């Protein structure tokens, strides 16, 4: 398992690459983020396969009643996942149902999103959502990497919680800028897995982050 | 396919019953509601299997960015699902990504929930969430069947949208009360699938609804 700040996001179009990337990049990345479209394509077994080589973070945007959240988290944990991404907006009890599953399953909580529709309801609630994330003992929060203003604002309230930032690369975010704004991990998709040489792309990103002087 | 107002909710503990129930009850129920824990257990193929006999409603509480919502909805549609349940709180663009997939896939939108945590953020937003649900052309909305006051309040704003109400039976809701308050369909789980005779349980619910004089 690597100690890089880079998490590779794999989408369902790249299902055949998901396990290969986890295996080949294992030492050079922090983990692999997968989502529901990939699981619908491949089944939950894909979580176990990736977990053999790297930290699997299940970006499931879990947003159900406590009992269903718990069942999802138990299943994900049984497949060896490192973390699970869930919404704070469904409330404290729904999140506690996840943290109650196992201390080994990291809860990463959504407190803001980057698409335009997030401005309507979610992002105006960010401060209250982050308070809920803290109160339930979230390991981390998700903050849009292509909106460094949001990262910086959330950083102050995040305390010990790690910040995971998607939207880097093809979606416009820059890894160094995101980390400087306060992100702990940057989530990068297409510019790595669609690269002719994903290992080289990861090395380039790692070098760029190191060269910037960020610890 | 039946024209009852009853939808049977199957959870992951009853995976072996899911397809049997759909087949045996097909004429006497409106459809079958499935969720992520069942899909994590069985794979997405369970949607196709149920769809052979009944209307499969995927209660996935979808709450992601537009592109991911679209990919989830496309997958669900390719397996023959009747409907998909998604959150309004992630905004209009995320919902339109689902309605854009196919007119044959019914969008059923979450505008309120019944667990305590829903009082913190979601339920106070119900009126605005229902406006978003209407504006994107949702086929229906979800309203807690064990909170008839919420159903009645949402009914006025729902317009042509159908109201689907979970929480009936073991969770305290009464099907006749929920329908009288404005629900079009009542979603019932344990008191049907954990019954020694699910067909008899469904018949009893159907008779109770008919006897109440509700059309």
CSV table of C-alpha atoms in Angstrom, one decimal:
chain,number,residue,atom,x,y,z
A,1,UNK,CA,0.0,0.0,0.0
A,2,UNK,CA,1.4,3.3,-1.0
A,3,UNK,CA,1.6,6.6,0.9
A,4,UNK,CA,1.0,8.9,-2.0
A,5,UNK,CA,-1.7,11.5,-1.8
A,6,UNK,CA,-3.3,10.2,-5.0
A,7,UNK,CA,-6.4,8.1,-5.2
A,8,UNK,CA,-7.4,6.8,-8.7
A,9,UNK,CA,-11.1,6.9,-9.5
A,10,UNK,CA,-12.2,4.1,-11.8
A,11,UNK,CA,-15.5,4.3,-13.6
A,12,UNK,CA,-17.6,1.5,-15.1
A,13,UNK,CA,-16.3,2.0,-18.6
A,14,UNK,CA,-12.9,0.9,-17.4
A,15,UNK,CA,-14.0,-2.2,-15.5
A,16,UNK,CA,-11.3,-4.4,-17.0
A,17,UNK,CA,-8.6,-2.0,-15.9
A,18,UNK,CA,-9.8,-1.6,-12.3
A,19,UNK,CA,-8.0,-4.6,-10.8
A,20,UNK,CA,-4.9,-4.1,-13.1
A,21,UNK,CA,-4.5,-0.5,-12.0
A,22,UNK,CA,-4.8,-1.4,-8.3
A,23,UNK,CA,-2.1,-4.1,-8.8
A,24,UNK,CA,0.3,-2.2,-10.9
A,25,UNK,CA,0.0,1.2,-9.1
A,26,UNK,CA,-0.3,-0.2,-5.6
A,27,UNK,CA,3.0,1.3,-4.3
A,28,UNK,CA,2.5,4.6,-6.0
A,29,UNK,CA,-1.1,5.5,-5.1
A,30,UNK,CA,-3.0,5.8,-1.8
A,31,UNK,CA,-6.0,3.9,-3.0
A,32,UNK,CA,-8.7,3.3,-5.7
A,33,UNK,CA,-12.1,4.8,-5.6
A,34,UNK,CA,-15.0,2.8,-7.1
A,35,UNK,CA,-18.6,3.6,-7.6
A,36,UNK,CA,-22.0,2.0,-8.1
A,37,UNK,CA,-21.9,1.8,-11.9
A,38,UNK,CA,-18.8,-0.4,-11.6
A,39,UNK,CA,-20.4,-2.6,-8.9
A,40,UNK,CA,-23.6,-2.9,-11.0
A,41,UNK,CA,-21.3,-4.1,-13.9
A,42,UNK,CA,-19.0,-6.3,-11.9
A,43,UNK,CA,-20.7,-7.3,-8.7
A,44,UNK,CA,-19.5,-6.6,-5.2
A,45,UNK,CA,-16.6,-9.0,-5.7
A,46,UNK,CA,-14.8,-6.2,-7.4
A,47,UNK,CA,-14.3,-4.6,-4.0
A,48,UNK,CA,-12.5,-7.7,-2.7
A,49,UNK,CA,-10.3,-7.9,-5.9
A,50,UNK,CA,-9.2,-4.3,-5.6
A,51,UNK,CA,-8.7,-4.7,-1.8
A,52,UNK,CA,-6.1,-7.4,-2.4
A,53,UNK,CA,-3.7,-4.7,-3.8
A,54,UNK,CA,-4.8,-1.3,-2.7
A,55,UNK,CA,-7.2,0.6,-0.4
A,56,UNK,CA,-10.7,0.4,-2.0
A,57,UNK,CA,-12.8,3.4,-1.3
A,58,UNK,CA,-16.5,2.8,-2.1
A,59,UNK,CA,-17.9,6.0,-3.3
A,60,UNK,CA,-21.5,5.0,-2.9
A,61,UNK,CA,-23.0,8.3,-1.7
A,62,UNK,CA,-24.9,6.3,0.8
A,63,UNK,CA,-28.1,8.2,1.8
A,64,UNK,CA,-30.6,5.8,3.3
A,65,UNK,CA,-32.3,5.1,6.6
A,66,UNK,CA,-30.0,3.8,9.4
A,67,UNK,CA,-30.8,0.1,8.9
A,68,UNK,CA,-30.1,0.1,5.2
A,69,UNK,CA,-27.0,2.2,5.6
A,70,UNK,CA,-25.7,-0.4,8.1
A,71,UNK,CA,-26.5,-3.3,5.8
A,72,UNK,CA,-24.6,-1.6,2.9
A,73,UNK,CA,-21.6,-0.8,5.2
A,74,UNK,CA,-21.5,-4.4,6.5
A,75,UNK,CA,-21.4,-5.8,3.0
A,76,UNK,CA,-18.7,-3.4,1.9
A,77,UNK,CA,-16.7,-4.1,5.0
A,78,UNK,CA,-17.0,-7.9,4.5
A,79,UNK,CA,-15.4,-7.4,1.1
A,80,UNK,CA,-12.4,-5.7,2.7
A,81,UNK,CA,-13.0,-2.1,1.7
A,82,UNK,CA,-10.9,0.6,3.3
A,83,UNK,CA,-13.6,3.3,3.2
A,84,UNK,CA,-17.1,4.2,2.3
A,85,UNK,CA,-18.5,7.5,1.2
A,86,UNK,CA,-21.9,8.6,2.6
A,87,UNK,CA,-24.0,11.7,2.7
A,88,UNK,CA,-24.4,13.7,5.9
A,89,UNK,CA,-27.6,15.2,4.7
A,90,UNK,CA,-29.7,12.2,5.7
A,91,UNK,CA,-28.7,12.9,9.3
A,92,UNK,CA,-26.6,11.8,12.2
A,93,UNK,CA,-28.4,8.4,12.9
A,94,UNK,CA,-27.8,7.3,9.3
A,95,UNK,CA,-24.1,8.0,9.6
A,96,UNK,CA,-23.8,6.4,13.0
A,97,UNK,CA,-25.2,3.2,11.5
A,98,UNK,CA,-22.1,3.1,9.3
A,99,UNK,CA,-19.5,4.0,11.9
A,100,UNK,CA,-21.0,1.3,14.2
A,101,UNK,CA,-20.1,-1.4,11.7
A,102,UNK,CA,-16.3,-1.6,12.3
A,103,UNK,CA,-13.5,0.8,13.3
A,104,UNK,CA,-11.7,-0.7,10.3
A,105,UNK,CA,-14.1,0.8,7.9
A,106,UNK,CA,-13.4,4.5,7.4
A,107,UNK,CA,-16.4,6.7,7.0
A,108,UNK,CA,-15.8,9.6,4.5
A,109,UNK,CA,-18.7,12.0,4.6
A,110,UNK,CA,-20.1,14.2,1.8
A,111,UNK,CA,-20.5,17.8,3.0
A,112,UNK,CA,-20.3,19.6,-0.3
A,113,UNK,CA,-20.4,18.7,-4.0
A,114,UNK,CA,-19.2,20.3,-7.2
A,115,UNK,CA,-22.0,20.0,-9.7
A,116,UNK,CA,-24.4,23.0,-10.2
A,117,UNK,CA,-27.3,21.3,-8.5
A,118,UNK,CA,-25.3,21.1,-5.3
A,119,UNK,CA,-25.8,24.9,-4.9
A,120,UNK,CA,-29.5,24.5,-4.4
A,121,UNK,CA,-29.5,22.6,-1.1
A,122,UNK,CA,-26.3,20.8,-0.1
A,123,UNK,CA,-23.6,23.5,-0.3
A,124,UNK,CA,-25.5,26.1,1.7
A,125,UNK,CA,-25.7,23.5,4.4
A,126,UNK,CA,-22.0,22.6,4.4
A,127,UNK,CA,-21.1,24.1,7.8
A,128,UNK,CA,-23.9,22.2,9.5
A,129,UNK,CA,-23.1,19.0,7.5
A,130,UNK,CA,-19.5,19.2,8.5
A,131,UNK,CA,-20.5,19.5,12.2
A,132,UNK,CA,-22.6,16.3,11.8
A,133,UNK,CA,-19.6,14.6,10.1
A,134,UNK,CA,-17.4,15.5,13.0
A,135,UNK,CA,-19.9,14.5,15.7
A,136,UNK,CA,-20.2,11.0,14.4
A,137,UNK,CA,-16.4,10.5,14.1
A,138,UNK,CA,-16.0,10.6,10.4
A,139,UNK,CA,-12.5,9.8,9.2
A,140,UNK,CA,-12.8,12.2,6.4
A,141,UNK,CA,-14.9,14.5,4.3
A,142,UNK,CA,-15.3,15.0,0.6
A,143,UNK,CA,-14.7,18.4,-0.8
A,144,UNK,CA,-14.6,19.4,-4.5
A,145,UNK,CA,-11.0,19.6,-5.8
A,146,UNK,CA,-12.0,21.9,-8.6
A,147,UNK,CA,-13.3,24.5,-6.1
A,148,UNK,CA,-10.3,25.4,-3.9
A,149,UNK,CA,-12.4,28.1,-2.2
A,150,UNK,CA,-14.7,25.4,-0.8
A,151,UNK,CA,-11.8,23.3,0.3
A,152,UNK,CA,-10.2,26.2,2.2
A,153,UNK,CA,-13.4,27.1,3.9
A,154,UNK,CA,-14.1,23.5,5.0
A,155,UNK,CA,-10.4,23.0,6.1
A,156,UNK,CA,-10.9,25.3,9.0
A,157,UNK,CA,-13.9,23.3,10.3
A,158,UNK,CA,-12.6,19.8,9.4
A,159,UNK,CA,-10.3,19.5,12.5
A,160,UNK,CA,-8.7,16.1,12.4
A,161,UNK,CA,-10.8,14.8,9.5
A,162,UNK,CA,-9.0,14.2,6.3
A,163,UNK,CA,-10.2,15.9,3.2
A,164,UNK,CA,-10.6,13.9,0.0
A,165,UNK,CA,-11.0,15.9,-3.1
A,166,UNK,CA,-12.4,14.6,-6.4
A,167,UNK,CA,-12.6,16.6,-9.6
A,168,UNK,CA,-8.9,16.7,-10.3
A,169,UNK,CA,-7.5,16.4,-13.8
A,170,UNK,CA,-10.2,16.2,-16.6
A,171,UNK,CA,-12.7,18.0,-14.4
A,172,UNK,CA,-10.4,21.0,-14.0
A,173,UNK,CA,-8.9,20.7,-10.6
A,174,UNK,CA,-5.2,20.9,-10.0
A,175,UNK,CA,-3.7,18.5,-7.5
A,176,UNK,CA,-1.1,21.0,-6.1
A,177,UNK,CA,-3.7,23.7,-5.8
A,178,UNK,CA,-6.2,21.4,-4.1
A,179,UNK,CA,-3.6,20.2,-1.6
A,180,UNK,CA,-2.4,23.7,-0.9
A,181,UNK,CA,-6.0,24.7,-0.2
A,182,UNK,CA,-6.2,21.9,2.4
A,183,UNK,CA,-6.9,18.6,0.7
A,184,UNK,CA,-5.1,15.5,2.1
A,185,UNK,CA,-5.9,13.3,-0.9
A,186,UNK,CA,-6.7,14.1,-4.5
A,187,UNK,CA,-8.9,11.8,-6.5
A,188,UNK,CA,-7.9,11.6,-10.1
A,189,UNK,CA,-9.7,9.6,-12.8
A,190,UNK,CA,-9.5,9.9,-16.6
A,191,UNK,CA,-6.1,11.6,-16.8
A,192,UNK,CA,-4.7,8.5,-15.1
A,193,UNK,CA,-6.7,5.5,-16.3
A,194,UNK,CA,-7.2,6.9,-19.9
A,195,UNK,CA,-3.5,7.6,-20.1
A,196,UNK,CA,-1.4,5.4,-22.4
A,197,UNK,CA,0.8,4.8,-19.5
A,198,UNK,CA,-1.0,5.1,-16.2
A,199,UNK,CA,2.1,4.4,-14.1
A,200,UNK,CA,3.9,7.3,-15.8
A,201,UNK,CA,0.9,9.6,-15.2
A,202,UNK,CA,0.9,8.7,-11.5
A,203,UNK,CA,4.6,9.2,-11.2
A,204,UNK,CA,4.2,12.6,-12.9
A,205,UNK,CA,1.5,13.6,-10.4
A,206,UNK,CA,3.5,12.4,-7.5
A,207,UNK,CA,6.5,14.3,-8.7
A,208,UNK,CA,4.5,17.4,-9.2
A,209,UNK,CA,3.2,17.2,-5.6
A,210,UNK,CA,6.6,16.6,-4.2
A,211,UNK,CA,8.2,19.4,-6.2
A,212,UNK,CA,5.7,21.8,-4.9
A,213,UNK,CA,7.2,21.5,-1.5
A,214,UNK,CA,4.0,20.2,0.2
A,215,UNK,CA,4.9,17.7,2.9
B,1,UNK,CA,-48.6,-7.5,-13.6
B,2,UNK,CA,-51.1,-6.7,-10.9
B,3,UNK,CA,-53.0,-3.5,-10.3
B,4,UNK,CA,-53.0,-3.7,-6.6
B,5,UNK,CA,-51.7,-0.8,-4.5
B,6,UNK,CA,-49.2,-3.0,-2.7
B,7,UNK,CA,-45.5,-3.0,-3.4
B,8,UNK,CA,-43.5,-5.7,-1.5
B,9,UNK,CA,-40.1,-4.6,-0.2
B,10,UNK,CA,-37.5,-7.3,-0.1
B,11,UNK,CA,-34.4,-7.0,1.9
B,12,UNK,CA,-31.1,-8.7,1.5
B,13,UNK,CA,-31.8,-11.3,4.3
B,14,UNK,CA,-34.5,-12.7,2.0
B,15,UNK,CA,-32.6,-12.9,-1.1
B,16,UNK,CA,-33.7,-16.4,-1.9
B,17,UNK,CA,-37.3,-15.3,-1.6
B,18,UNK,CA,-37.1,-12.3,-3.8
B,19,UNK,CA,-37.7,-13.9,-7.2
B,20,UNK,CA,-40.2,-16.5,-5.8
B,21,UNK,CA,-42.2,-13.7,-4.3
B,22,UNK,CA,-42.2,-11.7,-7.5
B,23,UNK,CA,-43.4,-14.8,-9.4
B,24,UNK,CA,-46.0,-16.1,-7.0
B,25,UNK,CA,-47.5,-12.7,-6.1
B,26,UNK,CA,-47.2,-11.1,-9.6
B,27,UNK,CA,-51.0,-10.8,-10.1
B,28,UNK,CA,-51.7,-9.6,-6.6
B,29,UNK,CA,-49.2,-6.8,-6.1
B,30,UNK,CA,-48.1,-3.7,-8.0
B,31,UNK,CA,-44.4,-4.4,-7.8
B,32,UNK,CA,-41.3,-5.4,-5.8
B,33,UNK,CA,-39.0,-2.9,-4.2
B,34,UNK,CA,-35.3,-3.9,-3.9
B,35,UNK,CA,-32.3,-2.1,-2.4
B,36,UNK,CA,-28.5,-1.9,-2.5
B,37,UNK,CA,-27.9,-4.6,0.1
B,38,UNK,CA,-29.8,-7.1,-2.0
B,39,UNK,CA,-27.8,-6.1,-5.1
B,40,UNK,CA,-24.5,-6.3,-3.3
B,41,UNK,CA,-25.5,-9.8,-2.3
B,42,UNK,CA,-27.0,-11.0,-5.6
B,43,UNK,CA,-25.6,-8.8,-8.3
B,44,UNK,CA,-27.5,-6.6,-10.7
B,45,UNK,CA,-29.0,-9.7,-12.3
B,46,UNK,CA,-31.6,-9.8,-9.6
B,47,UNK,CA,-33.2,-6.8,-11.2
B,48,UNK,CA,-33.7,-8.7,-14.5
B,49,UNK,CA,-35.0,-11.8,-12.6
B,50,UNK,CA,-37.6,-9.9,-10.7
B,51,UNK,CA,-38.6,-7.8,-13.8
B,52,UNK,CA,-39.6,-11.0,-15.6
B,53,UNK,CA,-42.5,-11.4,-13.2
B,54,UNK,CA,-43.3,-8.0,-11.7
B,55,UNK,CA,-42.4,-4.3,-11.7
B,56,UNK,CA,-38.9,-3.9,-10.1
B,57,UNK,CA,-38.5,-0.6,-8.3
B,58,UNK,CA,-34.8,0.0,-7.4
B,59,UNK,CA,-34.7,1.9,-4.1
B,60,UNK,CA,-31.2,3.1,-4.5
B,61,UNK,CA,-31.6,6.6,-3.0
B,62,UNK,CA,-29.4,7.8,-5.8
B,63,UNK,CA,-27.6,11.0,-4.8
B,64,UNK,CA,-24.6,11.6,-7.0
B,65,UNK,CA,-23.3,14.0,-9.6
B,66,UNK,CA,-25.3,14.0,-12.9
B,67,UNK,CA,-22.9,11.7,-14.8
B,68,UNK,CA,-22.9,9.0,-12.2
B,69,UNK,CA,-26.6,9.2,-11.7
B,70,UNK,CA,-27.0,8.7,-15.4
B,71,UNK,CA,-24.7,5.7,-15.4
B,72,UNK,CA,-26.6,4.1,-12.5
B,73,UNK,CA,-30.0,4.7,-14.2
B,74,UNK,CA,-28.8,3.3,-17.6
B,75,UNK,CA,-27.6,0.2,-15.9
B,76,UNK,CA,-30.9,-0.2,-14.0
B,77,UNK,CA,-32.9,0.4,-17.2
B,78,UNK,CA,-30.9,-2.2,-19.1
B,79,UNK,CA,-31.9,-4.7,-16.5
B,80,UNK,CA,-35.6,-4.0,-17.2
B,81,UNK,CA,-36.4,-2.1,-14.0
B,82,UNK,CA,-39.7,-0.3,-13.8
B,83,UNK,CA,-38.5,2.5,-11.5
B,84,UNK,CA,-35.6,4.0,-9.6
B,85,UNK,CA,-35.7,6.0,-6.4
B,86,UNK,CA,-33.4,9.0,-6.2
B,87,UNK,CA,-32.9,12.0,-3.9
B,88,UNK,CA,-34.0,15.5,-4.9
B,89,UNK,CA,-31.5,17.0,-2.4
B,90,UNK,CA,-28.6,16.7,-4.8
B,91,UNK,CA,-30.4,19.0,-7.2
B,92,UNK,CA,-32.2,19.3,-10.4
B,93,UNK,CA,-29.4,18.4,-12.8
B,94,UNK,CA,-28.7,15.2,-11.0
B,95,UNK,CA,-32.4,14.2,-11.3
B,96,UNK,CA,-32.6,15.3,-15.0
B,97,UNK,CA,-29.7,12.9,-15.7
B,98,UNK,CA,-32.0,10.1,-14.7
B,99,UNK,CA,-35.2,11.2,-16.5
B,100,UNK,CA,-33.0,11.6,-19.6
B,101,UNK,CA,-32.2,7.9,-19.7
B,102,UNK,CA,-35.6,6.6,-20.9
B,103,UNK,CA,-39.2,7.5,-20.7
B,104,UNK,CA,-39.7,3.8,-19.7
B,105,UNK,CA,-37.8,4.2,-16.5
B,106,UNK,CA,-39.9,5.9,-13.8
B,107,UNK,CA,-38.2,8.3,-11.6
B,108,UNK,CA,-39.5,8.3,-8.0
B,109,UNK,CA,-38.0,11.1,-5.9
B,110,UNK,CA,-37.3,11.3,-2.2
B,111,UNK,CA,-38.7,14.5,-0.7
B,112,UNK,CA,-39.0,13.3,2.9
B,113,UNK,CA,-37.9,10.4,5.1
B,114,UNK,CA,-39.2,8.8,8.2
B,115,UNK,CA,-36.1,8.2,10.4
B,116,UNK,CA,-35.2,10.8,13.2
B,117,UNK,CA,-32.2,12.1,11.3
B,118,UNK,CA,-34.4,13.2,8.4
B,119,UNK,CA,-35.7,16.0,10.6
B,120,UNK,CA,-32.3,17.7,10.6
B,121,UNK,CA,-32.0,18.6,7.0
B,122,UNK,CA,-34.3,16.8,4.6
B,123,UNK,CA,-37.8,17.2,5.9
B,124,UNK,CA,-37.6,20.9,6.5
B,125,UNK,CA,-36.8,21.2,2.8
B,126,UNK,CA,-39.7,19.0,1.7
B,127,UNK,CA,-41.7,21.8,0.0
B,128,UNK,CA,-38.7,22.9,-2.1
B,129,UNK,CA,-37.7,19.3,-2.8
B,130,UNK,CA,-41.1,18.5,-4.1
B,131,UNK,CA,-41.0,21.5,-6.4
B,132,UNK,CA,-37.7,20.1,-7.9
B,133,UNK,CA,-39.3,16.7,-8.2
B,134,UNK,CA,-42.2,18.2,-10.2
B,135,UNK,CA,-40.0,20.4,-12.3
B,136,UNK,CA,-37.9,17.4,-13.6
B,137,UNK,CA,-41.0,15.4,-14.4
B,138,UNK,CA,-40.8,12.8,-11.6
B,139,UNK,CA,-43.3,10.0,-12.0
B,140,UNK,CA,-43.7,9.8,-8.2
B,141,UNK,CA,-42.4,10.8,-4.8
B,142,UNK,CA,-41.6,8.8,-1.7
B,143,UNK,CA,-43.4,9.8,1.5
B,144,UNK,CA,-43.3,8.0,4.8
B,145,UNK,CA,-46.3,5.8,5.3
B,146,UNK,CA,-46.0,5.8,9.0
B,147,UNK,CA,-46.4,9.6,9.1
B,148,UNK,CA,-49.8,10.4,7.6
B,149,UNK,CA,-49.4,14.0,8.4
B,150,UNK,CA,-46.5,14.3,6.0
B,151,UNK,CA,-48.3,12.3,3.3
B,152,UNK,CA,-51.3,14.7,3.5
B,153,UNK,CA,-49.1,17.8,3.4
B,154,UNK,CA,-47.2,16.5,0.4
B,155,UNK,CA,-50.3,15.3,-1.4
B,156,UNK,CA,-51.5,18.9,-2.0
B,157,UNK,CA,-48.2,19.8,-3.7
B,158,UNK,CA,-47.7,16.5,-5.5
B,159,UNK,CA,-50.0,17.2,-8.4
B,160,UNK,CA,-50.0,14.4,-10.9
B,161,UNK,CA,-47.1,12.7,-9.2
B,162,UNK,CA,-47.9,9.3,-7.5
B,163,UNK,CA,-47.0,8.9,-3.8
B,164,UNK,CA,-45.2,5.8,-2.8
B,165,UNK,CA,-45.2,5.1,0.9
B,166,UNK,CA,-42.9,2.8,2.8
B,167,UNK,CA,-43.0,2.1,6.5
B,168,UNK,CA,-46.2,0.1,6.4
B,169,UNK,CA,-46.7,-3.0,8.6
B,170,UNK,CA,-43.7,-3.8,10.9
B,171,UNK,CA,-42.7,-0.1,10.9
B,172,UNK,CA,-46.1,1.0,12.2
B,173,UNK,CA,-47.8,2.4,9.2
B,174,UNK,CA,-51.4,1.3,8.3
B,175,UNK,CA,-52.0,0.8,4.5
B,176,UNK,CA,-55.6,2.1,4.7
B,177,UNK,CA,-54.6,5.2,6.7
B,178,UNK,CA,-51.7,5.9,4.4
B,179,UNK,CA,-53.9,5.7,1.3
B,180,UNK,CA,-56.6,7.8,2.8
B,181,UNK,CA,-53.9,10.4,3.6
B,182,UNK,CA,-53.0,10.5,-0.1
B,183,UNK,CA,-50.6,7.6,-0.8
B,184,UNK,CA,-51.1,5.8,-4.2
B,185,UNK,CA,-49.0,2.8,-3.3
B,186,UNK,CA,-48.0,1.3,0.0
B,187,UNK,CA,-44.7,-0.5,0.4
B,188,UNK,CA,-44.8,-3.4,2.8
B,189,UNK,CA,-41.9,-5.6,3.8
B,190,UNK,CA,-41.6,-8.0,6.7
B,191,UNK,CA,-45.3,-8.5,7.4
B,192,UNK,CA,-45.5,-10.0,3.9
B,193,UNK,CA,-42.2,-11.7,3.3
B,194,UNK,CA,-41.7,-13.0,6.8
B,195,UNK,CA,-45.3,-14.3,6.8
B,196,UNK,CA,-45.7,-18.1,6.7
B,197,UNK,CA,-48.1,-17.5,3.8
B,198,UNK,CA,-47.1,-14.3,1.9
B,199,UNK,CA,-49.9,-14.8,-0.7
B,200,UNK,CA,-52.4,-14.9,2.1
B,201,UNK,CA,-50.9,-11.8,3.7
B,202,UNK,CA,-51.1,-9.9,0.4
B,203,UNK,CA,-54.7,-11.0,-0.1
B,204,UNK,CA,-55.6,-9.8,3.4
B,205,UNK,CA,-54.0,-6.4,2.7
B,206,UNK,CA,-55.7,-6.1,-0.7
B,207,UNK,CA,-59.1,-7.0,0.9
B,208,UNK,CA,-58.5,-4.5,3.7
B,209,UNK,CA,-57.8,-1.8,1.2
B,210,UNK,CA,-60.9,-2.8,-0.9
B,211,UNK,CA,-63.1,-3.0,2.1
B,212,UNK,CA,-62.2,0.5,3.2
B,213,UNK,CA,-64.0,1.8,0.1
B,214,UNK,CA,-60.9,3.5,-1.4
B,215,UNK,CA,-61.1,3.3,-5.1
